[in-house]
Coordinates of C-alpha atoms and ligand atoms in Angstrom, one line a residue:
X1 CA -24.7 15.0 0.2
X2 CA -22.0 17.7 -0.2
X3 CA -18.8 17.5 2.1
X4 CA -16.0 19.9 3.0
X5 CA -12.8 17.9 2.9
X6 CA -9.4 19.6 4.7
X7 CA -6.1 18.1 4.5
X8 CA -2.9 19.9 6.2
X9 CA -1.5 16.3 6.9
X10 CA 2.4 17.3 5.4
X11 CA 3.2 20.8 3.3
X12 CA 0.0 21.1 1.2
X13 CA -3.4 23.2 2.4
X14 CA -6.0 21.9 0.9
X15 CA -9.6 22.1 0.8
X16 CA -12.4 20.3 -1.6
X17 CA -15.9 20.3 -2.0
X18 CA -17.5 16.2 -3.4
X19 CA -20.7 15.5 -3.6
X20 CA -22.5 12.5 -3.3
X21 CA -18.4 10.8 -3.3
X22 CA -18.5 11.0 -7.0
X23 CA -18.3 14.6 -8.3
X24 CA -15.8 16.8 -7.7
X25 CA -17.1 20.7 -7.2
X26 CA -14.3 22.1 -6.2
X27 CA -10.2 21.4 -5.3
X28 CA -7.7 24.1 -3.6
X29 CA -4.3 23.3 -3.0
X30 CA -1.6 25.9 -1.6
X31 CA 1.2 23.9 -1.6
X32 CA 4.4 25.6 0.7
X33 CA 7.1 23.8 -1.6
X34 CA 8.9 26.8 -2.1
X35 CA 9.8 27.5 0.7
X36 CA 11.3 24.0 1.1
X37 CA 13.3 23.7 -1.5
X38 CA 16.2 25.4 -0.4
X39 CA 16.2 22.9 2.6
X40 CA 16.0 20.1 0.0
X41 CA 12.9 18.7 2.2
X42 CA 10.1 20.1 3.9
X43 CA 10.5 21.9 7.1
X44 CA 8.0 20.6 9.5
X45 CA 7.8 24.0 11.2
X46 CA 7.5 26.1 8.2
X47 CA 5.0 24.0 6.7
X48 CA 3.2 24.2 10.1
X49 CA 3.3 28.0 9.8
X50 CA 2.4 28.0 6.4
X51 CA -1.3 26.5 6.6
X52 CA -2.0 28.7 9.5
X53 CA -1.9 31.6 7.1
X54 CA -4.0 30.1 4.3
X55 CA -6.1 27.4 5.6
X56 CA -9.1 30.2 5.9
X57 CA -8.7 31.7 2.7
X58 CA -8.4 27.9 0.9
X59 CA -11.5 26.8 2.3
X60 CA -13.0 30.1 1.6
X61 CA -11.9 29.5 -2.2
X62 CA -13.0 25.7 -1.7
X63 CA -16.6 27.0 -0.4
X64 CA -16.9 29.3 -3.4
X65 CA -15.4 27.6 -6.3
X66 CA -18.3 24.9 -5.5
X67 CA -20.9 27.7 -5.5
X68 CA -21.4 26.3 -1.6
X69 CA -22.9 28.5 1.1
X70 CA -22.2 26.6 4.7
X71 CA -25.7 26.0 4.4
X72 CA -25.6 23.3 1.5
X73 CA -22.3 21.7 3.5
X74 CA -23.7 18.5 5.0
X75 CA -20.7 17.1 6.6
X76 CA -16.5 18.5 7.4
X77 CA -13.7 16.0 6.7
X78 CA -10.5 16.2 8.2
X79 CA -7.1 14.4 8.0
X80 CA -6.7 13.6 11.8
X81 CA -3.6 11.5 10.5
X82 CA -0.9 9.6 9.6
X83 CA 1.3 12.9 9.2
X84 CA 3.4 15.5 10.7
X85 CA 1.5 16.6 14.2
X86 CA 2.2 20.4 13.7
X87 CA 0.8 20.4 10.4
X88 CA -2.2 17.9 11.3
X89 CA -3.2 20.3 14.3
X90 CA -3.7 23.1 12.2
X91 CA -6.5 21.1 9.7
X92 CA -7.6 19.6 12.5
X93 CA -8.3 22.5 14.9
X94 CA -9.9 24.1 12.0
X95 CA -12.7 21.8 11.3
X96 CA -13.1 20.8 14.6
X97 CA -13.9 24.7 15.1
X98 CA -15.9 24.9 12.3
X99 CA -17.8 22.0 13.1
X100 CA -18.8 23.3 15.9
X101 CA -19.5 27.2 14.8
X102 CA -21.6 25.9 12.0
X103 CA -22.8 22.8 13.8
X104 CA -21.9 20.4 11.2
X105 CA -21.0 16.5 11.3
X106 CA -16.9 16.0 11.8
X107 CA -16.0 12.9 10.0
X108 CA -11.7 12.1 10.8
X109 CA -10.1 10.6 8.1
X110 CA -6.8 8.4 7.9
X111 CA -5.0 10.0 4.9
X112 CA -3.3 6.9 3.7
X113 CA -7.1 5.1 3.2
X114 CA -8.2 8.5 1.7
X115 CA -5.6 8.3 -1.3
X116 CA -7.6 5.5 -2.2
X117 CA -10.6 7.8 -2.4
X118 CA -9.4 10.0 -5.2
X119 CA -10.2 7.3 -8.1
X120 CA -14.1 7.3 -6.4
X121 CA -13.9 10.6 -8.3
X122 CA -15.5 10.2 -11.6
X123 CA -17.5 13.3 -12.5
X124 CA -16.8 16.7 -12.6
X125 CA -17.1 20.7 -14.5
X126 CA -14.0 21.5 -13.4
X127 CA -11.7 22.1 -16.1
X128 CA -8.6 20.6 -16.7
X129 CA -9.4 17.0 -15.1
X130 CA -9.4 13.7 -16.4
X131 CA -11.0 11.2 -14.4
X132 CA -12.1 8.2 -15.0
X133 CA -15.2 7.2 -16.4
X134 CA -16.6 4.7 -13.8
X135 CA -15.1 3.7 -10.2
X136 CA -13.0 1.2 -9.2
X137 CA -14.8 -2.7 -8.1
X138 CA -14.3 -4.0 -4.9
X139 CA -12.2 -6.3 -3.7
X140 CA -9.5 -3.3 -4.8
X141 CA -5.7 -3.3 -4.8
X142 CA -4.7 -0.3 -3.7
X143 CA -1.4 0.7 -3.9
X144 CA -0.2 4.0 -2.2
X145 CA 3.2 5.6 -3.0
X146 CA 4.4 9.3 -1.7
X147 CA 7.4 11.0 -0.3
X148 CA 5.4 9.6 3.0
X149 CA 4.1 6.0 2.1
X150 CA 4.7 2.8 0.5
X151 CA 1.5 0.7 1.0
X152 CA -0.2 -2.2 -0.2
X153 CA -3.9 -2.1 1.3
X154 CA -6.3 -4.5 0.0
X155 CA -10.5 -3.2 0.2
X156 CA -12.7 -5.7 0.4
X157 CA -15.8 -3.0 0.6
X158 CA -15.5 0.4 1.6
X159 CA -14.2 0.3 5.2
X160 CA -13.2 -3.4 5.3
X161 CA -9.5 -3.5 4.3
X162 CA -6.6 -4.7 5.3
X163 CA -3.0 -3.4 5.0
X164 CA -1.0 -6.5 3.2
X165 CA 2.1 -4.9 3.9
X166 CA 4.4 -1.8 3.7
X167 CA 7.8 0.2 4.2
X168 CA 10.0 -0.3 7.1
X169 CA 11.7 2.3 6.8
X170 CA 11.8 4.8 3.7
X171 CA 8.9 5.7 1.7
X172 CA 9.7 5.2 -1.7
X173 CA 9.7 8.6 -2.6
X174 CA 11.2 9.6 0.3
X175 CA 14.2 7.2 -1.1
X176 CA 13.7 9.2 -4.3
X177 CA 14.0 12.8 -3.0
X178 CA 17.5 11.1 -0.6
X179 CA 19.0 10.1 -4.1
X180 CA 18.1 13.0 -6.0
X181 CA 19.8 15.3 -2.9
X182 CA 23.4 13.4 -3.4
X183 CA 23.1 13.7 -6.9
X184 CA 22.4 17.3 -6.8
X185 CA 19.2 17.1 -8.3
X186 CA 16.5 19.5 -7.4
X187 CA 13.8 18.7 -4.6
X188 CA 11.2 16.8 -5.3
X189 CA 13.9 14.1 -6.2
X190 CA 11.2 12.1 -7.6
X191 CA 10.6 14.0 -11.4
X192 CA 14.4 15.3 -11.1
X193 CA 15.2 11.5 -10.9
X194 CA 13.0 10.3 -13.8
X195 CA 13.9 13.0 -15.9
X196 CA 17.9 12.5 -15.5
X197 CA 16.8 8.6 -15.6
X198 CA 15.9 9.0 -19.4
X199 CA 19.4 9.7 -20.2
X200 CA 20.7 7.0 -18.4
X201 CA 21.5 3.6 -18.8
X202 CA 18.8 1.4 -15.9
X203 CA 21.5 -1.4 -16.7
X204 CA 24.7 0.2 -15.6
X205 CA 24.8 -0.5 -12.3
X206 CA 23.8 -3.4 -10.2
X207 CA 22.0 -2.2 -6.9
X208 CA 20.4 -4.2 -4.2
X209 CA 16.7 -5.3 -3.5
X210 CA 15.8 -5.5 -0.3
X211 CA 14.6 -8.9 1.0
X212 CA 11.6 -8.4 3.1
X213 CA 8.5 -10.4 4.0
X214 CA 5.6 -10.9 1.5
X215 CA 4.4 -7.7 1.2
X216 CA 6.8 -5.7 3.4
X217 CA 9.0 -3.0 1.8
X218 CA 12.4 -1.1 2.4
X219 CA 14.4 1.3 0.7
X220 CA 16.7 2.6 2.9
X221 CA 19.4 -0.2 2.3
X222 CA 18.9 1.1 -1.6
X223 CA 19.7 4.5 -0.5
X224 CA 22.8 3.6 1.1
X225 CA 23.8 1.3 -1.6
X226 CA 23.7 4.4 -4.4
X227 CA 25.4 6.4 -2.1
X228 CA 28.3 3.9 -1.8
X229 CA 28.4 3.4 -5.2
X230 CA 28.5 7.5 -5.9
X231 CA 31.8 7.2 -3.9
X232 CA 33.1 4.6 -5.7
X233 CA 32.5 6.3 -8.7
X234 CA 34.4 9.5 -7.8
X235 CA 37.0 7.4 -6.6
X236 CA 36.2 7.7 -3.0
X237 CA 35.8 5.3 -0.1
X238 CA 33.0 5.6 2.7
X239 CA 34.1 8.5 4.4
X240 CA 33.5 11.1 1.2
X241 CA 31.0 13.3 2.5
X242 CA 28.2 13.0 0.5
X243 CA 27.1 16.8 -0.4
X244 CA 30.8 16.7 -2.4
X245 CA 29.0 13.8 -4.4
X246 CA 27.3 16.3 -6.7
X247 CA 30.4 18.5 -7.9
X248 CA 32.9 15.5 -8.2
X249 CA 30.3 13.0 -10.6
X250 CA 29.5 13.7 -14.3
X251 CA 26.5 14.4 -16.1
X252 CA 26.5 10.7 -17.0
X253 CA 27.2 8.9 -14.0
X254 CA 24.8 10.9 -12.5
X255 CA 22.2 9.7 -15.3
X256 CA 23.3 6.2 -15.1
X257 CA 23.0 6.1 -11.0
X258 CA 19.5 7.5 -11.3
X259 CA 18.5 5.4 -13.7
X260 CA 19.5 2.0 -12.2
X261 CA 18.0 3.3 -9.0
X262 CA 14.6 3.8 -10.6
X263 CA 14.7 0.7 -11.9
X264 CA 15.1 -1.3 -8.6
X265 CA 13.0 1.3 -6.9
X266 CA 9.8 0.2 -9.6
X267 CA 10.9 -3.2 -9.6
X268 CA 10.3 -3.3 -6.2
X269 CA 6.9 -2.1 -6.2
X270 CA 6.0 -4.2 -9.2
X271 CA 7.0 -7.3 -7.9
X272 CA 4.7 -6.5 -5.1
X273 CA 1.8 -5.7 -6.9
X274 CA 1.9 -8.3 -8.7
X275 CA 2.4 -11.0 -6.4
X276 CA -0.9 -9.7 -4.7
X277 CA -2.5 -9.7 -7.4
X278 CA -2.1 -12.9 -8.1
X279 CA -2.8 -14.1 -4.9
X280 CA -6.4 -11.6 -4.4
X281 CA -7.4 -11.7 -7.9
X282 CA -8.3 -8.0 -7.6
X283 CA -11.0 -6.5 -9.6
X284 CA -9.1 -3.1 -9.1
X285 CA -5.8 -2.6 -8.8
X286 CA -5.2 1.9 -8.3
X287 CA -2.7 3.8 -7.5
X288 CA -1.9 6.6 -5.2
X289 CA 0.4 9.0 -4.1
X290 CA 3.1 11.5 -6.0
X291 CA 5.1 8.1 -6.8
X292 CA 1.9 7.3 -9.2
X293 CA 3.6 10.0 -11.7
X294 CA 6.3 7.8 -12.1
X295 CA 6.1 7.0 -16.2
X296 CA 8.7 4.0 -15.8
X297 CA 6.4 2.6 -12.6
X298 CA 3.5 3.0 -14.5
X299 CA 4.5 1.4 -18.1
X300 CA 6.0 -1.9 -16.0
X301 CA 3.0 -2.3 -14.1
X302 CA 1.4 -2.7 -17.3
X303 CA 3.2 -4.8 -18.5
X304 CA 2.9 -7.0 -15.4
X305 CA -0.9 -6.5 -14.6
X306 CA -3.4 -8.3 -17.2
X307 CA -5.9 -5.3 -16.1
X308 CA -5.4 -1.9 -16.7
X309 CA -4.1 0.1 -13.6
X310 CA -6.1 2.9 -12.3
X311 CA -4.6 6.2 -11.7
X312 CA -6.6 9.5 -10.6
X313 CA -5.8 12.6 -12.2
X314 CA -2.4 14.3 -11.1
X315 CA -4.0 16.8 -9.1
X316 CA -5.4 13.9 -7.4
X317 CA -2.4 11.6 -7.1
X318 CA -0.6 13.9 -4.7
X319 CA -1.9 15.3 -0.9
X320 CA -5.4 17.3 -1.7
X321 CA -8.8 17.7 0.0
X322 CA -10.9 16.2 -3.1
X323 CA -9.8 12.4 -1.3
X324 CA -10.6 13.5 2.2
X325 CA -13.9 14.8 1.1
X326 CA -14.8 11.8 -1.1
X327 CA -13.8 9.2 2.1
X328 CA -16.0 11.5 4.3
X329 CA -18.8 11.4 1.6
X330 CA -19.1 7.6 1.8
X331 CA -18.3 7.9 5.9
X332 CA -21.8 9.6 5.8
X333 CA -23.8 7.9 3.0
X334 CA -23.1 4.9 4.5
X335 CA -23.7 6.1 8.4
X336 CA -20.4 5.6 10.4
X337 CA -20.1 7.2 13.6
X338 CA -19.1 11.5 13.2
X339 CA -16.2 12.2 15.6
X340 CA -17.1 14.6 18.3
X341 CA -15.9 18.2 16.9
X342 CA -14.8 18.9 21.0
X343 CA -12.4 16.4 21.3
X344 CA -11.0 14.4 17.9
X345 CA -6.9 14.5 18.5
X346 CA -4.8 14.3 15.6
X347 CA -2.7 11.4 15.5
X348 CA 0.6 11.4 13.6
X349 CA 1.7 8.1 13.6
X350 CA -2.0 6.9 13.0
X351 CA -1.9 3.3 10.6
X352 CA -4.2 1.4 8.4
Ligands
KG4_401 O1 1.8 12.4 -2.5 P1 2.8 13.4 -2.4 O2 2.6 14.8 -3.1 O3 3.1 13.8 -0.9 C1 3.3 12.9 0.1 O4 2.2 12.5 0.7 O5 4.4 12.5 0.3 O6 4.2 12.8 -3.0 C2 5.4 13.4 -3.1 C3 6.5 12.4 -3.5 C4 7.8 13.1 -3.4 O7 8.7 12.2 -2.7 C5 8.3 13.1 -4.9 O8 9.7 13.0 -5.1 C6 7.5 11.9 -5.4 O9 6.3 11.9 -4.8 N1 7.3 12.0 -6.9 C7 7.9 11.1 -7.8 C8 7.5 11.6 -9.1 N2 6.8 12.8 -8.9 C9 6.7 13.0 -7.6 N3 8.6 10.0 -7.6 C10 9.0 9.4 -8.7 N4 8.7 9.8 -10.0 C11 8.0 10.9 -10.2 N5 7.8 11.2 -11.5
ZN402 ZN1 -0.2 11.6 0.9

């Protein structure tokens, strides 16, 4: 069983080739950063743009890189949502054309379910990937952090989950790359944070965690808090507009405000993780998502996990096609319904 995974879902084009939702044959990824990073954020319309030009020629590299004709393809996945709905129309209109030129099974995926996916991964010749020897046990705490989502999903089985709880507002990395931007850190916030972090002192500065509901999440009242607290540094009251932040702090403050908000940014997640898995007794626990890079998320969660966490490879942790394909692969080994290629609609806001 070999399937086709496309993802367009936010500023990456990628394709993937997975058989059998264990080896990886192939993974392309154009991502459009650059042309973001001068906005400090991605551009919805340029990324829109973007996979228009190189969707054909990714899956074309996806195809070959596996040694795939269309004729060994069994299946096409495709990211029908949550994302932005320019840049999910263009992955989507693409399969659902391609399903139908080369009369192939469409399977839609959610994304947020398909991070999950990457740590199915466990074999492949590709070089430069570590993956891990064997996959992850069911039931399986997943937990999925991006510049897009902060999620706590619990799998029973493949297919039968349930989303304990996630951000109300701010994704967590989001929060990262809104930090990073008053700071005058580059975009993505997230490694320009963790990197200035290092310097810092976590301890310096006392910043709020947000009280929510079980397994619920915010971060926007943390973002607000570090930009008060920039102001106050520079001697400023709530009015100092914040892109004069970056020219009026010093090397240190700025180290010392990243680093206390990584550590209540981690914390938060932590405490999460842990409290469900103390309450699930997962035989899992993985992580997802750009976040998952995150060195000081990732030695604390040791630390408060008995089991060792499970991340995919980097290439894996962020947006690609490799997840999309892998969920699609287990969509059709374990025979749930194709979409039909004339009429699957994206859906931007789609949830768990
Ligand atoms: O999964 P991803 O590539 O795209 C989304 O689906 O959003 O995640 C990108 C996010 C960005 O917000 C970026 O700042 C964050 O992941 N990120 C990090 C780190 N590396 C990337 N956040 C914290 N620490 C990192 N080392
Ligand atoms: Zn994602």
């Amino acid at each position: 069983m070999k399937i086709l995974g496309i993802e367009t879902s936010c500023d990456e084009t990628a394709a993937a080739v997975v058989k059998n939702g264990e080896k990886l044959l192939s993974n392309v990824v154009a991502s459009s950063m650059d042309l973001h990073v001068k906005y400090g954020g991605v551009v919805p319309e340029i990324a829109a743009r973007s996979h228009i030009e190189v969707i054909l020629p990714v899956i074309q590299q996806a195809l070959e890189d596996a040694d795939c004709g269309w004729k060994d393809i069994d299946a096409i996945a495709v990211t029908y949502g949550p994302g932005l709905g320019g840049s999910l129309l263009i992955g989507v209109m693409t399969a659902r054309t391609l399903a139908i030129a080369r009369k192939k099974p469409l399977y839609g995926i959610n994304h947020v379910e398909a991070h999950a996916y990457a740590n199915f991964l466990t074999k492949t010749s590709l070089p430069g990937y570590q993956l891990p020897p064997s996959p992850p046990k069911f039931p399986l705490l997943a937990v999925i952090v991006s510049g897009g989502h902060s999620q706590l999903v619990l799998f029973q089985d493949h297919f039968k989950y349930k989303l304990l709880g996630q951000t109300h507002d701010d994704a967590v990395g989001e929060a990262f790359d809104k930090v990073a931007k008053m700071l005058g850190l580059p975009y993505p916030g997230g490694p320009s944070i963790a990197k200035a972090a290092v310097k810092g002192d976590s301890n310096r500065y006392e910043l709020p965690k947000a009280r929510m509901e079980k397994y619920d999440m915010s971060f926007s009242g943390l973002k607000t808090a570090v930009l008060r607290l920039a102001q106050k540094q520079c001697g400023h009251g709530h009015d100092f507009p914040s892109h004069k932040l970056p020219e009026s702090l010093s090397k240190a403050q700025k180290a010392d405000i990243a680093a206390s908000f990584q550590r209540v940014a981690v914390e938060t997640i932590v405490d999460k993780a842990k409290t469900a898995f103390d309450e699930f007794a997962p035989k899992s626990v993985i992580i997802a998502g750009g976040v998952a890079a995150n060195r000081e998320l990732r030695r604390h969660l040791k630390e408060a996990l008995p089991l060792p966490v499970e991340y995919p490879d980097l290439n894996l942790c962020t947006d690609n096609g490799a997840m999309v394909a892998a969920l699609g692969c287990f969509m059709a080994m374990k025979g749930r319904p194709a979409a039909d290629p004339y009429s699957l609609e994206i859906v931007p806001n789609l949830s768990m």
